[in-house]
PDB file of C-alpha atoms in Angstrom:
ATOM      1  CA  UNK E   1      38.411 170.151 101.642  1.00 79.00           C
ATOM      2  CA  UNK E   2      38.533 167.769  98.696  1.00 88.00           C
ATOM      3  CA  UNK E   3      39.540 170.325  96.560  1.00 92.00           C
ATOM      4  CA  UNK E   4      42.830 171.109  98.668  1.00 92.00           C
ATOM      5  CA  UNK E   5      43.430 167.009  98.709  1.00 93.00           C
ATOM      6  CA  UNK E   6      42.762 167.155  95.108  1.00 93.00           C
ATOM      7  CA  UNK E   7      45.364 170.124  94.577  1.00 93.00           C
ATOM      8  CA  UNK E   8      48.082 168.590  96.997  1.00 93.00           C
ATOM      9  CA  UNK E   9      47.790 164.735  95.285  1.00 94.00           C
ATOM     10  CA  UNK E  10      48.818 167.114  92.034  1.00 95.00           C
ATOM     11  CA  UNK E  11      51.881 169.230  93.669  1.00 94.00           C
ATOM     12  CA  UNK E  12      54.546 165.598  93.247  1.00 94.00           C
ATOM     13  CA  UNK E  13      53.557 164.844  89.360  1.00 95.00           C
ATOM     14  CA  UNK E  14      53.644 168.520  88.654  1.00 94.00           C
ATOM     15  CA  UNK E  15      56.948 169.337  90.193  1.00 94.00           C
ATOM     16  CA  UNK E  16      58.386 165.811  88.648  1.00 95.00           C
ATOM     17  CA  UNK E  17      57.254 167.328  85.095  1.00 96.00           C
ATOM     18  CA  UNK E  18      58.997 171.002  85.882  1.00 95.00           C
ATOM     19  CA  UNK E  19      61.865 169.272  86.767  1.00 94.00           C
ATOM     20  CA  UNK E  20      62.276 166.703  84.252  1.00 96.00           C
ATOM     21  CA  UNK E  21      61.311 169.441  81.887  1.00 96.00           C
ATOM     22  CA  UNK E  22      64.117 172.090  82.955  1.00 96.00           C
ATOM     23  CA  UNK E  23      67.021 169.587  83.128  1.00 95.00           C
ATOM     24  CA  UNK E  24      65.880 168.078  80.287  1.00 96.00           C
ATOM     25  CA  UNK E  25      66.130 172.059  78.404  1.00 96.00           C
ATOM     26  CA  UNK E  26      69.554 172.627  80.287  1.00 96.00           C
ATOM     27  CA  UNK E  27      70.849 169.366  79.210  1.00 95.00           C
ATOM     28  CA  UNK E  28      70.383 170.103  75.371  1.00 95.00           C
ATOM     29  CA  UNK E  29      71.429 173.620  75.754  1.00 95.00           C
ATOM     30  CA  UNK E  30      74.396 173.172  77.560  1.00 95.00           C
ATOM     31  CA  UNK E  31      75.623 170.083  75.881  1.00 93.00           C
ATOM     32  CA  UNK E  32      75.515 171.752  72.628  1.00 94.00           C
ATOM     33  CA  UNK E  33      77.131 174.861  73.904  1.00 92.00           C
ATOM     34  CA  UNK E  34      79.930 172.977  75.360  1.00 89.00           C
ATOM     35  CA  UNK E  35      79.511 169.623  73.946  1.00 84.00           C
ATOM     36  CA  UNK E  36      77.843 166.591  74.521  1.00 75.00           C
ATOM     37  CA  UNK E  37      79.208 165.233  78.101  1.00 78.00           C
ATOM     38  CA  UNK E  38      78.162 168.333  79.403  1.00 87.00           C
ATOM     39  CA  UNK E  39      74.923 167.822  81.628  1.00 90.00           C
ATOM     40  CA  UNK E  40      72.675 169.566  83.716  1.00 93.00           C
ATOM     41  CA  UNK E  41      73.699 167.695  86.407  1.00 93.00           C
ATOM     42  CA  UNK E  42      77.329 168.853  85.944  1.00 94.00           C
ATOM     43  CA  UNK E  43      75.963 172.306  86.163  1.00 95.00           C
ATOM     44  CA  UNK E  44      73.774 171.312  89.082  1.00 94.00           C
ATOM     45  CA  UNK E  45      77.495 170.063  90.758  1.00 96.00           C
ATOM     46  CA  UNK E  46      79.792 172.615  89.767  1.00 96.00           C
ATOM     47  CA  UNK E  47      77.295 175.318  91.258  1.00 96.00           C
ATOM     48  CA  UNK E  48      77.494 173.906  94.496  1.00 96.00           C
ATOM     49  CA  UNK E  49      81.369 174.066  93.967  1.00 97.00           C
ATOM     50  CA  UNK E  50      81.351 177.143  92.936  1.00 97.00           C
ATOM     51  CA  UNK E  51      79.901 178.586  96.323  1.00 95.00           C
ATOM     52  CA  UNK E  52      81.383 175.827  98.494  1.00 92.00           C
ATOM     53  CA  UNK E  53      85.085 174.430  97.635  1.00 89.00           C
ATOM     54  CA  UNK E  54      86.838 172.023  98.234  1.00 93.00           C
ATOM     55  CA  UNK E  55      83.802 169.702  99.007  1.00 93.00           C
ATOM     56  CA  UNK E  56      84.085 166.368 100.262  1.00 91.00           C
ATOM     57  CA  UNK E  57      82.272 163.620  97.930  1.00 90.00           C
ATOM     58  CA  UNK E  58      80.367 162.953 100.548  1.00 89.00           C
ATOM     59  CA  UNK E  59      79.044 166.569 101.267  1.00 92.00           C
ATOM     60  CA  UNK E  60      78.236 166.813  98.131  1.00 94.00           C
ATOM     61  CA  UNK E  61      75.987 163.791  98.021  1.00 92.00           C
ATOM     62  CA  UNK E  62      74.214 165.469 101.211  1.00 90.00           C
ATOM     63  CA  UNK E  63      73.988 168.906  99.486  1.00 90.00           C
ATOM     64  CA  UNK E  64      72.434 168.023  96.290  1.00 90.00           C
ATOM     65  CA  UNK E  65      70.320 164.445  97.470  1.00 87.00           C
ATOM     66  CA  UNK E  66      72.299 162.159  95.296  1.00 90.00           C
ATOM     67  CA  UNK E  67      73.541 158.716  96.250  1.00 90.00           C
ATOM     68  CA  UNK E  68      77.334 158.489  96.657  1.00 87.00           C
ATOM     69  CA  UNK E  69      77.118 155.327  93.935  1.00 90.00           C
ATOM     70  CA  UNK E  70      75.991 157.584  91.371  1.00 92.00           C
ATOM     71  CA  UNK E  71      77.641 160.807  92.223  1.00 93.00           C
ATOM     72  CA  UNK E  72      80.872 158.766  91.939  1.00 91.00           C
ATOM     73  CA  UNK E  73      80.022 157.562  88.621  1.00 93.00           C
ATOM     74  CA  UNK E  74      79.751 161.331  87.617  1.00 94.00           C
ATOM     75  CA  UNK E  75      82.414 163.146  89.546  1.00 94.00           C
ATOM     76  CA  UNK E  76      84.985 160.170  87.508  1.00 93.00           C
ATOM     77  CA  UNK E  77      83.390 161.644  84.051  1.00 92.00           C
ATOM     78  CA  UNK E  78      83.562 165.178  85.432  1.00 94.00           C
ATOM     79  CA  UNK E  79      87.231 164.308  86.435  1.00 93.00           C
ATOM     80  CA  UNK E  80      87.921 162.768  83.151  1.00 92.00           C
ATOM     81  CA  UNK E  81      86.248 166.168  81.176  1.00 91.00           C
ATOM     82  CA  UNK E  82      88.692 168.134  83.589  1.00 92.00           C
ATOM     83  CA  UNK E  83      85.802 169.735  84.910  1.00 94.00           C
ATOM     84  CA  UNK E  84      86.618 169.101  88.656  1.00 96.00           C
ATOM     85  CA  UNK E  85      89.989 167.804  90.215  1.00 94.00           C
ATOM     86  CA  UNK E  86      89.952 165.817  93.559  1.00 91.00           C
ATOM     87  CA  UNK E  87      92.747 165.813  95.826  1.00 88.00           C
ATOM     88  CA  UNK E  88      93.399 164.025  98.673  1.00 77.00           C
ATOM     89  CA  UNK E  89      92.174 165.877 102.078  1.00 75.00           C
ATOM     90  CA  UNK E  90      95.058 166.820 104.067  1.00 77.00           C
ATOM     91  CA  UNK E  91      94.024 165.051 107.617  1.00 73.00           C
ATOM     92  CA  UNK E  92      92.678 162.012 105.941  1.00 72.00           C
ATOM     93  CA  UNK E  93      94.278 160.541 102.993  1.00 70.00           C
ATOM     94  CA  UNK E  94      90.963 158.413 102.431  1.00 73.00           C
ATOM     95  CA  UNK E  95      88.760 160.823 101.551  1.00 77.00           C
ATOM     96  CA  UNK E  96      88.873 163.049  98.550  1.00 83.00           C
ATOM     97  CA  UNK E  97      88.219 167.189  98.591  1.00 92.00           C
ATOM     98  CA  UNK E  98      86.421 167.920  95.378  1.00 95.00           C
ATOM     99  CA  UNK E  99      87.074 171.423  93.781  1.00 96.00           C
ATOM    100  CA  UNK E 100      85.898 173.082  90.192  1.00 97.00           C
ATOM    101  CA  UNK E 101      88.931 173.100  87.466  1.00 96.00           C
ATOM    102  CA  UNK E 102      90.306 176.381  86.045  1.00 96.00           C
ATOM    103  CA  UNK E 103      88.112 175.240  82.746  1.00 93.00           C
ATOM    104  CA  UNK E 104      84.984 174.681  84.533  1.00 95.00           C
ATOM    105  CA  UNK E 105      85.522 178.153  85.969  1.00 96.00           C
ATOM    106  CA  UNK E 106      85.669 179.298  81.973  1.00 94.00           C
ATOM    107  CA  UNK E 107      82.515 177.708  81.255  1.00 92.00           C
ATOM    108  CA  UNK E 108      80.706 179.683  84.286  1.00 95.00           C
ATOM    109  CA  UNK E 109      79.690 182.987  82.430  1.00 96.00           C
ATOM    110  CA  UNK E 110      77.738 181.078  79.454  1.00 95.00           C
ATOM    111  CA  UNK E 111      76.218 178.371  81.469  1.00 95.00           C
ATOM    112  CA  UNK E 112      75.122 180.545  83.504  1.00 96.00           C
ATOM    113  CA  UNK E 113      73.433 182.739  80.876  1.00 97.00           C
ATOM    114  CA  UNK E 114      71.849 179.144  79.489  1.00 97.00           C
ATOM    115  CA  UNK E 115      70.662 178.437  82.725  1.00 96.00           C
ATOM    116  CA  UNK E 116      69.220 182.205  82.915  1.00 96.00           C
ATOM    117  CA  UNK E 117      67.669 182.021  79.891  1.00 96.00           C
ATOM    118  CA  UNK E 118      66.042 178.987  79.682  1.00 96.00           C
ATOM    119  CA  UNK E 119      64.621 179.427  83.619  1.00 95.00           C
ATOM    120  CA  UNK E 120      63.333 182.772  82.414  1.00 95.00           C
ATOM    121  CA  UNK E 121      61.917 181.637  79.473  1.00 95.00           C
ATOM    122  CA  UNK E 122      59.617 178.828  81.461  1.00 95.00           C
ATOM    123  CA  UNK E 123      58.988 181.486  83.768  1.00 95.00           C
ATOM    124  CA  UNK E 124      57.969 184.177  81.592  1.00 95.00           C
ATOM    125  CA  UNK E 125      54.558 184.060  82.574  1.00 96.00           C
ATOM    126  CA  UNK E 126      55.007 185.142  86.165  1.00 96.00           C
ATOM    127  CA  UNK E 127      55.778 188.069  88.046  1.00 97.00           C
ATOM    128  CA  UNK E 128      58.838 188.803  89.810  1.00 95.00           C
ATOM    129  CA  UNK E 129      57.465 188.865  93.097  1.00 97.00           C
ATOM    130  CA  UNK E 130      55.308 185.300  91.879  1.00 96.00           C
ATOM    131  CA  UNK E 131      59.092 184.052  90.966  1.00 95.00           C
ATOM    132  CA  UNK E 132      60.862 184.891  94.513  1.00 96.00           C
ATOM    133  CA  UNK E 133      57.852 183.768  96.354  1.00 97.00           C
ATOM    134  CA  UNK E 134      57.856 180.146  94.299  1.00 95.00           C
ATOM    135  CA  UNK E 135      61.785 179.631  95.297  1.00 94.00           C
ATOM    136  CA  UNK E 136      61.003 180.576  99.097  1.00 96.00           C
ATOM    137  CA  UNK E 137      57.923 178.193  99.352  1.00 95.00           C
ATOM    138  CA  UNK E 138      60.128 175.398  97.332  1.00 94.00           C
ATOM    139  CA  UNK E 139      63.331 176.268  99.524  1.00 93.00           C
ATOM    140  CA  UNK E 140      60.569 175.548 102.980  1.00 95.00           C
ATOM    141  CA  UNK E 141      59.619 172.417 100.859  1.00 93.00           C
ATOM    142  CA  UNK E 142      63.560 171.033 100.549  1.00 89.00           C
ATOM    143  CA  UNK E 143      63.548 172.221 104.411  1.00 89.00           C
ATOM    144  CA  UNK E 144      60.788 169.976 105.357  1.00 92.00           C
ATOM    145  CA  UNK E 145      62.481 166.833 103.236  1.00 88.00           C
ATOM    146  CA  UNK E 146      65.910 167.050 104.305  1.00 81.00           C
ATOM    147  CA  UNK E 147      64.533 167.011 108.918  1.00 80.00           C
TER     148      UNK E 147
END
């Protein structure tokens, strides 16, 4: 039994470290593929745009567990990179329906490949089957937050 406490006081430093340690990889790949404003966390935004558009800003902050302060801050440099264009929702003029640009839709293909490479390259050591069973048990885990 103190081995399994043991094991679970590990599981929040050692997915802090994978995570810091993949955006951290993304980050310098992509940035110096497409230049230096380009982030991971653009990539992380776009790719929910990509399957889901237009977004509201506020959608957005629920789908990827950012605060709307800070997700502001980046959608104005994304908007000012002409990465992703906000217009005005049609029933209400307040709010603003967030959509990928024709240019972030160019970038697509290669980040993508980044993003492949680099996730395969820190996963190289498991098996496929290890690989979809660690995204199913972290999907349950992002379940279990977001109730």
């Amino acid at each position: 039994m103190e081995e399994l406490k043991n094991e679970i006081l590990r599981i929040p430093f050692n997915l802090y470290r994978v995570a810091i340690g993949i955006r951290s990889e993304l980050t310098r790949r992509l940035s110096k593929e497409f230049g230096e404003e380009f982030t991971a966390d653009y990539w992380f935004i776009l790719t929910e745009l990509f399957n889901e558009s237009p977004m509201t800003q506020t959608r957005l902050s629920e789908v990827i567990s950012r605060d709307r302060a800070s997700l502001s801050r980046t959608i104005s440099c994304m908007e000012r990179v002409g990465l992703v264009s906000k217009v005005a929702e049609p029933l209400d003029k307040r709010k603003g329906l967030l959509s990928p640009t024709k240019r972030a839709y160019a970038f697509k293909p290669v980040a993508e490949k980044i993003v492949v490479d680099v996730v395969s390259n820190f996963l190289s050591s498991l098996k496929p089957i290890e690989i979809l069973e660690m995204n199913r048990m972290l999907g349950l885990i992002q379940e279990a937050i977001v109730k």
